[in-house]
Each structure stands twice: as C-alpha cells, then as structure tokens.
Tab-separated table of C-alpha atoms and ligand atoms in Angstrom:
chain	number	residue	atom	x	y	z
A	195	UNK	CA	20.868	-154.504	-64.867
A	196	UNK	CA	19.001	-151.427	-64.448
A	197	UNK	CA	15.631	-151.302	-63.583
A	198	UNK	CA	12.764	-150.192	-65.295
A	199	UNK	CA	10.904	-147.952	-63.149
A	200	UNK	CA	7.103	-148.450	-62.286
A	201	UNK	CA	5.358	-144.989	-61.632
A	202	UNK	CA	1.944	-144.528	-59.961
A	203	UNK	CA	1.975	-141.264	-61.594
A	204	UNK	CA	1.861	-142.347	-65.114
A	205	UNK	CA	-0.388	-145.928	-64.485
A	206	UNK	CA	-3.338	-144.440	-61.991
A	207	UNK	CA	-4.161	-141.490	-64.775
A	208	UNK	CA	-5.303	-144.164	-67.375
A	209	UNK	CA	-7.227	-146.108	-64.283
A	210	UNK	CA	-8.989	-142.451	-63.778
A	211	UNK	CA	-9.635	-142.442	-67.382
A	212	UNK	CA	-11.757	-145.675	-67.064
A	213	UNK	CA	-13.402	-144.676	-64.021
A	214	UNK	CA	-14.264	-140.846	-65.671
A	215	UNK	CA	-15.836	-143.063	-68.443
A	216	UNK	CA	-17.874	-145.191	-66.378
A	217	UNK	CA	-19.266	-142.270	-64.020
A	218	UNK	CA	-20.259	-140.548	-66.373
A	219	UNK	CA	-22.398	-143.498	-67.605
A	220	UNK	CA	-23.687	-144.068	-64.221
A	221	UNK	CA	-24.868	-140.749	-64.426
A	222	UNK	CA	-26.642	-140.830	-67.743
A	223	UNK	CA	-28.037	-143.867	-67.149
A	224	UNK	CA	-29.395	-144.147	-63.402
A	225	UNK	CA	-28.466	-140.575	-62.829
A	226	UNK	CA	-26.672	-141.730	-60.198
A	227	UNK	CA	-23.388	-139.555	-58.587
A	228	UNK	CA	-20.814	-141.722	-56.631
A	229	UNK	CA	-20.709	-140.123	-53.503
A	230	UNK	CA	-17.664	-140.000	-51.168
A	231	UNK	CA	-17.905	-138.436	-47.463
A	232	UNK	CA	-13.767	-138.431	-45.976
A	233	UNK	CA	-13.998	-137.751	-41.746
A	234	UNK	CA	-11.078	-136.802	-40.577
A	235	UNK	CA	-10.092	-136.488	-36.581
A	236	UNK	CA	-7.577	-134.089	-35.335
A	237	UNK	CA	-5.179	-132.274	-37.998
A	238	UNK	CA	-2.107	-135.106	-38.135
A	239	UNK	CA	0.019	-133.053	-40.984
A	240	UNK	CA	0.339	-136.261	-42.831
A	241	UNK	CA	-3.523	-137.455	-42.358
A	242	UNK	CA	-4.809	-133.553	-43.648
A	243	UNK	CA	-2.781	-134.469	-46.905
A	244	UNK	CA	-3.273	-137.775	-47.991
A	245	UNK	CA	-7.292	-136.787	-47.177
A	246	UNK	CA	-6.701	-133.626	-49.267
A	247	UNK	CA	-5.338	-135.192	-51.830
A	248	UNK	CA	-8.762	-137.899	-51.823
A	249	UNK	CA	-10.948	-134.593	-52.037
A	250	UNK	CA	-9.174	-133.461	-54.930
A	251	UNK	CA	-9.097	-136.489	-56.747
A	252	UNK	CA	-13.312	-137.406	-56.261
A	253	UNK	CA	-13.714	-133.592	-57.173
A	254	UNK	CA	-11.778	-133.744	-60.321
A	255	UNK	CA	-13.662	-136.857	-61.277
A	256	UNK	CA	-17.137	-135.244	-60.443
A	257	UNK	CA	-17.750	-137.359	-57.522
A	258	UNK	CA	-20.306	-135.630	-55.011
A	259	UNK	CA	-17.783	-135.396	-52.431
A	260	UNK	CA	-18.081	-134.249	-48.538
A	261	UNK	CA	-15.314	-133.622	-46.038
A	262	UNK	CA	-15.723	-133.974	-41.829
A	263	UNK	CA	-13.356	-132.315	-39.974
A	264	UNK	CA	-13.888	-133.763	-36.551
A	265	UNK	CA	-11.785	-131.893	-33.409
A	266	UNK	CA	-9.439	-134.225	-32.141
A	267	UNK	CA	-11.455	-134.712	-28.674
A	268	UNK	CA	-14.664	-135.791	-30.029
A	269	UNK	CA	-15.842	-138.720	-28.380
A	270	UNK	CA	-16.045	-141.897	-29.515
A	271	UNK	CA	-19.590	-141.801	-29.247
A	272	UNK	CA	-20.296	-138.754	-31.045
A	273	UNK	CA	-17.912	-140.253	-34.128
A	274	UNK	CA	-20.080	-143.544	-34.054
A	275	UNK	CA	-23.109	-141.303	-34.452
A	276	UNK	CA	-21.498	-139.240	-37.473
A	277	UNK	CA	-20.911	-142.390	-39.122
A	278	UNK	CA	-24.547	-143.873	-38.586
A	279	UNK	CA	-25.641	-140.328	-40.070
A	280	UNK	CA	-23.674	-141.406	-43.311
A	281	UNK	CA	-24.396	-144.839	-43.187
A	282	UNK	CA	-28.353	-144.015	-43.869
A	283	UNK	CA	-27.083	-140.911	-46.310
A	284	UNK	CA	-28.272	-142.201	-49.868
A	285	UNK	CA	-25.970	-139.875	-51.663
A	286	UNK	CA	-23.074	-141.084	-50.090
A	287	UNK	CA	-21.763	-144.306	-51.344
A	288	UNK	CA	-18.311	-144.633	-49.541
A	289	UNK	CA	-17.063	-143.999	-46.473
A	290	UNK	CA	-13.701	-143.241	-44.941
A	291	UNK	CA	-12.814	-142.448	-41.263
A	292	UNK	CA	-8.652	-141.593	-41.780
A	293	UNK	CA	-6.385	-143.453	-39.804
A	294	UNK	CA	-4.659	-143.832	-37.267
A	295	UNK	CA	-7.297	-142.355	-34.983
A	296	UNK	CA	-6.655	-140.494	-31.464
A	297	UNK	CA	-5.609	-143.383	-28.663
A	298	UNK	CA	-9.341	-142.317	-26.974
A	299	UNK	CA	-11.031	-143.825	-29.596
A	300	UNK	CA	-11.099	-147.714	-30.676
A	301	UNK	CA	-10.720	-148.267	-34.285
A	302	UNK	CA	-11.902	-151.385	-34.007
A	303	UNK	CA	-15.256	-150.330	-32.706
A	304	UNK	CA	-15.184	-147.451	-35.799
A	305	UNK	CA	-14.168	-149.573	-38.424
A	306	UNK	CA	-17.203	-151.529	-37.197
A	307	UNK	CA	-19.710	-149.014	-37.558
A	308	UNK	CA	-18.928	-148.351	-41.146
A	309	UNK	CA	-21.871	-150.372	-43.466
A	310	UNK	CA	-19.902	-152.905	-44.994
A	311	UNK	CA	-21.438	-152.057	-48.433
A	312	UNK	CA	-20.203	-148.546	-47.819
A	313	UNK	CA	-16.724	-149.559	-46.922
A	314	UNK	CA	-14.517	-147.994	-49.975
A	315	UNK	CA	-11.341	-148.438	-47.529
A	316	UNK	CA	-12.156	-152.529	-47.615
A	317	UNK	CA	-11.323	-152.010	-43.842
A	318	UNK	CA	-14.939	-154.058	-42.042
A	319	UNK	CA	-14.211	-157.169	-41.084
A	320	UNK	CA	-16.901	-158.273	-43.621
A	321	UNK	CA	-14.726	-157.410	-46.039
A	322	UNK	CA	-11.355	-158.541	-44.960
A	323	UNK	CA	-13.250	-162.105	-44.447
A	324	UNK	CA	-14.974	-161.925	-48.226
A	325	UNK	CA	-11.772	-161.220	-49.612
A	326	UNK	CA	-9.996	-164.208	-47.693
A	327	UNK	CA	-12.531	-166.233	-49.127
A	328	UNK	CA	-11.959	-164.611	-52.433
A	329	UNK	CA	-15.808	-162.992	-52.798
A	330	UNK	CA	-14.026	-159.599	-52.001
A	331	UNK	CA	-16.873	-156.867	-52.843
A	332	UNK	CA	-13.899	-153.680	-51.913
A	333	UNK	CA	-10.135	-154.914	-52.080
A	334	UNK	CA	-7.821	-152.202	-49.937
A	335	UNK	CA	-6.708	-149.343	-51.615
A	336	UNK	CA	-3.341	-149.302	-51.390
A	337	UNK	CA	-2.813	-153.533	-51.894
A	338	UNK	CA	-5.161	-153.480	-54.982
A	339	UNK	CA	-3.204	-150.239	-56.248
A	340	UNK	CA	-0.084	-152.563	-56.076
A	341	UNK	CA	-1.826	-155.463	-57.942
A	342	UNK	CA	-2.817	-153.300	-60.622
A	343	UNK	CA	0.398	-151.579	-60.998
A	344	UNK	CA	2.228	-155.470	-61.208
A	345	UNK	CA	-0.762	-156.436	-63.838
A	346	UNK	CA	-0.395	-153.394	-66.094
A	347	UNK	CA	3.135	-153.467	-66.249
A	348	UNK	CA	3.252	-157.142	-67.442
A	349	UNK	CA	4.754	-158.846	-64.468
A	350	UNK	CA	3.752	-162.606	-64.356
A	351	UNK	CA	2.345	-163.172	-60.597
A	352	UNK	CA	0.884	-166.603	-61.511
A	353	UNK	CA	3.617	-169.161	-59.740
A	354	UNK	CA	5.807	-166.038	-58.663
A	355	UNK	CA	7.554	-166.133	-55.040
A	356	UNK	CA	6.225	-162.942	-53.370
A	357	UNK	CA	7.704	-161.570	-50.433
A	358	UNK	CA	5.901	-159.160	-48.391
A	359	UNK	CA	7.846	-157.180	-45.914
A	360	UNK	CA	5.142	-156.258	-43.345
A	361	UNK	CA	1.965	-157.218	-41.819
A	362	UNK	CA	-0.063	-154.420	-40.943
A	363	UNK	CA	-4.507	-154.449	-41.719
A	364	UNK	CA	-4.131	-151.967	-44.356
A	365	UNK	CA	-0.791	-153.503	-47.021
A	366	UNK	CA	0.823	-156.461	-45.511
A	367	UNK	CA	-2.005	-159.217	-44.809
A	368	UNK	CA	-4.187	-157.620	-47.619
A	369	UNK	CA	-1.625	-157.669	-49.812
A	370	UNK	CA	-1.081	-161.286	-49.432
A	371	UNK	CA	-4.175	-162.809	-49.245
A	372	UNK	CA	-5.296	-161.102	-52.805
A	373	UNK	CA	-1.411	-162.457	-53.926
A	374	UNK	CA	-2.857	-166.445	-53.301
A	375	UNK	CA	-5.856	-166.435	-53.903
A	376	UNK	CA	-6.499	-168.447	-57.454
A	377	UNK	CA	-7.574	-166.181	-59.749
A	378	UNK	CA	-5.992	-163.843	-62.228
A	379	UNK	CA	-3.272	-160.939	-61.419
A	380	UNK	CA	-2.580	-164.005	-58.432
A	381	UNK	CA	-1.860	-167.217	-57.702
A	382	UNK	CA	1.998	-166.793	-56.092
A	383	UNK	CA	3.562	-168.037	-53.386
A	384	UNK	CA	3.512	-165.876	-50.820
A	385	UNK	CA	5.242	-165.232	-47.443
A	386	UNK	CA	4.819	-162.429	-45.120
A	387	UNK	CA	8.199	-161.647	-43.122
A	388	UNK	CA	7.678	-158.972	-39.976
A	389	UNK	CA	9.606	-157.693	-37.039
A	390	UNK	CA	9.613	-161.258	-35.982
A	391	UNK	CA	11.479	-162.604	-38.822
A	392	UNK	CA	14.902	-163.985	-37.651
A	393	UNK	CA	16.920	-164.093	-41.251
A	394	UNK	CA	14.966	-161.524	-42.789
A	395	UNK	CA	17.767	-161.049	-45.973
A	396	UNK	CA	17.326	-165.247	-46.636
A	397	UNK	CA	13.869	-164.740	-47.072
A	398	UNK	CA	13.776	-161.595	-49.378
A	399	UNK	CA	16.380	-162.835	-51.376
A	400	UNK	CA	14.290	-165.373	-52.734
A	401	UNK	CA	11.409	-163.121	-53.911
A	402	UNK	CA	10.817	-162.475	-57.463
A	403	UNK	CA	8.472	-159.792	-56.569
A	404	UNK	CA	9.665	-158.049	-53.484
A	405	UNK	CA	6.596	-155.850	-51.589
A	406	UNK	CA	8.196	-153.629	-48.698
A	407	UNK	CA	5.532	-152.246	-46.557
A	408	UNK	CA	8.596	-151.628	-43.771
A	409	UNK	CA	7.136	-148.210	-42.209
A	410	UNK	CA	11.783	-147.881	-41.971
A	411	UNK	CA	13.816	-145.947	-44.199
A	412	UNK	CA	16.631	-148.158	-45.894
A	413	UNK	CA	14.710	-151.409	-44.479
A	414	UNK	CA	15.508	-153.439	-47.968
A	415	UNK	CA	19.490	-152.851	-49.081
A	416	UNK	CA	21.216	-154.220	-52.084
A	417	UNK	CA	22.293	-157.533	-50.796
A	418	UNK	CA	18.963	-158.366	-50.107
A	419	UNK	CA	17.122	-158.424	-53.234
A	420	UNK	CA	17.488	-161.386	-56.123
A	421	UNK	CA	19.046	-159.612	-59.527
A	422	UNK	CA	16.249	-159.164	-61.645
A	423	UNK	CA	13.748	-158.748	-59.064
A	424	UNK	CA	10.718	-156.499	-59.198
A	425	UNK	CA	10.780	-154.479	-55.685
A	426	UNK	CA	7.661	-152.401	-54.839
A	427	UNK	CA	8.134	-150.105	-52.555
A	428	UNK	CA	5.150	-148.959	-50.173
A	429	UNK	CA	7.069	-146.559	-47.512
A	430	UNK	CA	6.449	-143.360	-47.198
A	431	UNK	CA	8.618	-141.980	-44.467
A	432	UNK	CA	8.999	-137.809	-44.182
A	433	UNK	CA	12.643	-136.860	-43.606
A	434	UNK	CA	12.331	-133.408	-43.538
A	435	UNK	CA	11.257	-130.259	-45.828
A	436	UNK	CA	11.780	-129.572	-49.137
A	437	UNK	CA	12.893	-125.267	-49.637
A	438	UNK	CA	9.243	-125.034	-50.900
A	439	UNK	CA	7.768	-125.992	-47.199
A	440	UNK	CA	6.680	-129.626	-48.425
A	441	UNK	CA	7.403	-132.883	-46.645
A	442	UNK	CA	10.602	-134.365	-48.080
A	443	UNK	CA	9.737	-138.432	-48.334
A	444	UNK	CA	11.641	-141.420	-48.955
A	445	UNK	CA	10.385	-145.327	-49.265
A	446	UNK	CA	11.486	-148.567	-46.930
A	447	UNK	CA	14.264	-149.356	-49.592
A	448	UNK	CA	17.701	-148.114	-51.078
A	449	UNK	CA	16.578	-146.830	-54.397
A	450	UNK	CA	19.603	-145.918	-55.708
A	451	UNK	CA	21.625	-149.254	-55.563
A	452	UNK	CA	18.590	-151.790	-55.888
A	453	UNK	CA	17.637	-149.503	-58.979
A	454	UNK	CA	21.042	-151.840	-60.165
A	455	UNK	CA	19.500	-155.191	-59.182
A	456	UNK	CA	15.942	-155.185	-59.864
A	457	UNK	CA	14.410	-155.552	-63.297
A	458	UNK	CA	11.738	-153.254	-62.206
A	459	UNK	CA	11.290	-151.201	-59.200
A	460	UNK	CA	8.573	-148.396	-57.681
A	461	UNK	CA	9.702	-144.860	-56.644
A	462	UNK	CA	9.315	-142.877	-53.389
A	463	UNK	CA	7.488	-140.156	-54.086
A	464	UNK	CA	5.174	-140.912	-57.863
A	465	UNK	CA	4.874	-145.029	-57.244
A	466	UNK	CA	2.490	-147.116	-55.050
A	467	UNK	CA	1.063	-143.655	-53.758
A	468	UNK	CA	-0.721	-142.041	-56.410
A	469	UNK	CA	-2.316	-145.795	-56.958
A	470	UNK	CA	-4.176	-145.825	-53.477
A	471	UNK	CA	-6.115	-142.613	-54.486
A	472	UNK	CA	-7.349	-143.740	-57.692
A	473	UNK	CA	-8.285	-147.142	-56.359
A	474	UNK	CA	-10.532	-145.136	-53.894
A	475	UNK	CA	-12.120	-143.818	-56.253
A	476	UNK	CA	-12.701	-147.203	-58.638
A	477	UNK	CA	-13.896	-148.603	-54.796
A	478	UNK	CA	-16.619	-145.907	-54.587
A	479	UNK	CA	-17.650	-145.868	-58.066
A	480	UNK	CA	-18.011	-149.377	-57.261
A	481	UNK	CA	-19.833	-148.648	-53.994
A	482	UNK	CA	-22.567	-146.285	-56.388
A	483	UNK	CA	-22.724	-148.867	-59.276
A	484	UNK	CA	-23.974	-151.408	-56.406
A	485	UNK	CA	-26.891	-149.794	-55.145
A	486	UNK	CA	-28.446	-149.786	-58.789
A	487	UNK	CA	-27.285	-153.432	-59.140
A	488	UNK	CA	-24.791	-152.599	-61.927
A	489	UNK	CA	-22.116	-154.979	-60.235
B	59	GUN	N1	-4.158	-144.296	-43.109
B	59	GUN	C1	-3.101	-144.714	-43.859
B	59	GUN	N2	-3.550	-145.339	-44.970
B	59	GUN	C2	-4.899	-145.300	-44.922
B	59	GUN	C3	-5.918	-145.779	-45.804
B	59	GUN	O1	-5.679	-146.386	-46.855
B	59	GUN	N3	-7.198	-145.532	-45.393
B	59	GUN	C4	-7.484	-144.895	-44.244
B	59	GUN	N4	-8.764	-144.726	-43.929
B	59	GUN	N5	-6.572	-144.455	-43.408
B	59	GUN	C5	-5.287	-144.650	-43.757
C-alpha cells in the first residue's frame, strides 16, 4: 500500500478561506478587527520563525497584529506586567507569550497571567480544564490543527484506536483529551505512550490512527505501524541547513518506508505545521467574535 499523503499546506489555505470570510463580516458588522499581540523572549532561531511566520499569517488575513520583542533578561516581573498591559488592551483579542521561555522565568506563573478569554494558545489552566470537561472555549493549536486535518480528509475517528506518542501540555495530553471526548471528529480510544512506555512497538502497532509527537528523529519505524494505518506526524526536528541558509527539518517518523504501510500519512516539512498557524488564527477570530457575543 502506499499512502495517501495529508498536507497542511493544501488543507489550512481553505480553513484561511473561511476565516478571511468571517473577518471580514466581523468587520462590517461590529466593525470589529481580531487583534493578535505575539511576545516573544530572547531570539531562539526556531522561536523568531514559527512567531514570524504567526505575524505573517494575521497580517495577510488583516488581523490588527502587534509583535513584543522582549530581551532575553527581562524579569519575570516586568513580563507579567506586559501581559496585564494586553490583558486590559481592547484591540487585542489573543494573546501569545512563545515558548519555551528562559529557565529565569516560570511558565507556569506566565501562562497564568494570560486572561483566559484571551488565551488563543488554549494554554490557561481554565482552558485545559474546560476542554477536559468538553466546554473547551480555545482548543490548542497544533492538536485542533491535527483534528481538523483527520476530519477533512475523511478519516473515521468515532470508535478508532488512537495512539499518541507523547505527552507534553501543548500535543500529547491535548491531543487526547479532544480524541475521547463524545462528540463529533472524536469519540476513539485513546492511549498516550511516553518515555515511560516499556513495549512501546506493541502499543503503536495497534493504532489505526498513529499521532507521533516524539520531539526524536526516526522515533516511529516500519515495524511499528499497523498496514493501513493513518500516521500523523508532529516532529519537527532541524538537522541541519539547506544551501539556501534555511533549517533543514525532518518529523519523529521514517517517512520513506511507513509511506509503504500507512493508508495515509503527514509530511515533515508542509503537514501538521502549516495547521497550527491557521488554527491561531480561527482561535483569535474566535477570541474577537466573543467579545461582541457572536459565539
Ligand atoms: N512553542 C512551541 N509550540 C508552541 C505553541 O503552539 N504556542 C506557543 N506559545 N509556544 C509554542
């Protein structure tokens, strides 16, 4: 079998579509410009460019859009107070502090400032607790960019075996909480495998839908996926530079040979990336369509 492959790239531009449509109704009818404000601390290479890349996208889409550039030795305290600036900003509806932050500053204590109804990363505990209970008001980016991605490309999750390879705040516990809850695009059967996994291969074997949020090169090999899985693949690990001076990526799983299992499977670069963008932006549309009650 060879797989069909499932690209971010060509999914998340019909997602913008919808969300260009309805901001531009927002605007004409509460006049009303979804406002995004990105704070970034330090200049981690990888952190400038996925924030970048958010900039570009709430630009393109006409999104009021504001970037902080904080110097990596701010102090927590001064951070806490940028936030609390935004938090009382009415033309900024979402809020994103870039992680991982600098070890002098608790991300707990950040992620805690954020207003909850601000939250476009789905990151306050508020959030991850409505969206246990299945009243999410923000699902994650990147875990709601996979759902959509396995709803628009037709694959049944209702009664599916999911098996998430990670269990990190941001994809792996996210991922499978919005997986079980009852509701549509869900209802599987989900188990989250991590480092402390003993027969890691028995349990991914037995996925139909195979989610590999890894943070390891070559994590997921042949002989450890079901033929005729679907296999989404949420690594991005840099292995060097292209000739063109760009980071050279590659996912958490062996493309090439599982591209012979799987029935469908994500690529590394143009899959579950592209997705988490454009799922920040439906979060702070969201976010804007809120305050005038239109949700
Ligand atoms: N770092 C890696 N992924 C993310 C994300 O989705 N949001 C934020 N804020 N930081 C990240």
């Amino acid at each position: 079998m060879t797989a069909r492959i499932i690209r971010g790239t060509e999914i998340s531009p019909i997602i913008r579509e919808e969300i260009d449509k309805e901001t531009k109704s927002l605007k004409l009818q509460h006049g009303i410009t979804p406002g995004l404000v990105t704070i970034i601390v330090g200049q981690n290479p990888a952190s400038v460019s996925y924030v970048t890349a958010k900039q570009k996208a709430a630009k393109d889409l006409g999104f009021y859009s504001l970037q902080e550039d904080v110097p990596e030795e701010v102090t927590e305290e001064a951070l806490l107070e940028l936030i609390a600036q935004y938090n009382d900003d009415t033309a900024i509806h979402g809020i994103l502090v870039q992680l991982p932050l600098p070890k002098h500053i608790n991300e707990t204590k950040v992620l805690y400032a954020i207003d909850p109804d601000k939250d476009v990363d789905g990151f306050h505990p508020v959030n991850v607790g409505r969206l246990m209970i299945g009243e999410a008001k923000f699902y994650p980016c990147t875990p709601y960019g996979i759902q959509q991605m396995l709803v628009r490309s037709g694959v049944t999750i209702d009664g599916a075996e999911v098996v998430v390879v990670g269990r990190s705040n941001i994809v792996g516990k996210p991922i499978a909480m919005m997986l079980i809850q009852k509701a549509e695009g869900a209802n599987a059967t989900v188990t989250i495998c991590h480092t402390g996994t003993k027969d890691l291969a028995a349990h991914t074997r037995k996925a139909d839908i195979l989610i590999v949020a890894a943070g390891k090169p070559k994590a997921i090999t042949a002989d450890m996926v079901k033929e005729g899985a679907v296999v989404i693949d949420v690594g991005v690990n840099r292995i060097g530079m292209t000739p063109e001076g760009k980071a050279k990526l590659c996912g958490d799983v062996d493309f090439d040979a599982i591209k012979e299992k799987a029935s469908a499977i994500t690529p590394v670069p143009g899959g579950v990336g592209p997705m988490t963008i454009t799922m920040l932006m439906l979060n702070t549309l969201r976010a804007a369509q809120f305050t005038v009650g239109k949700r």
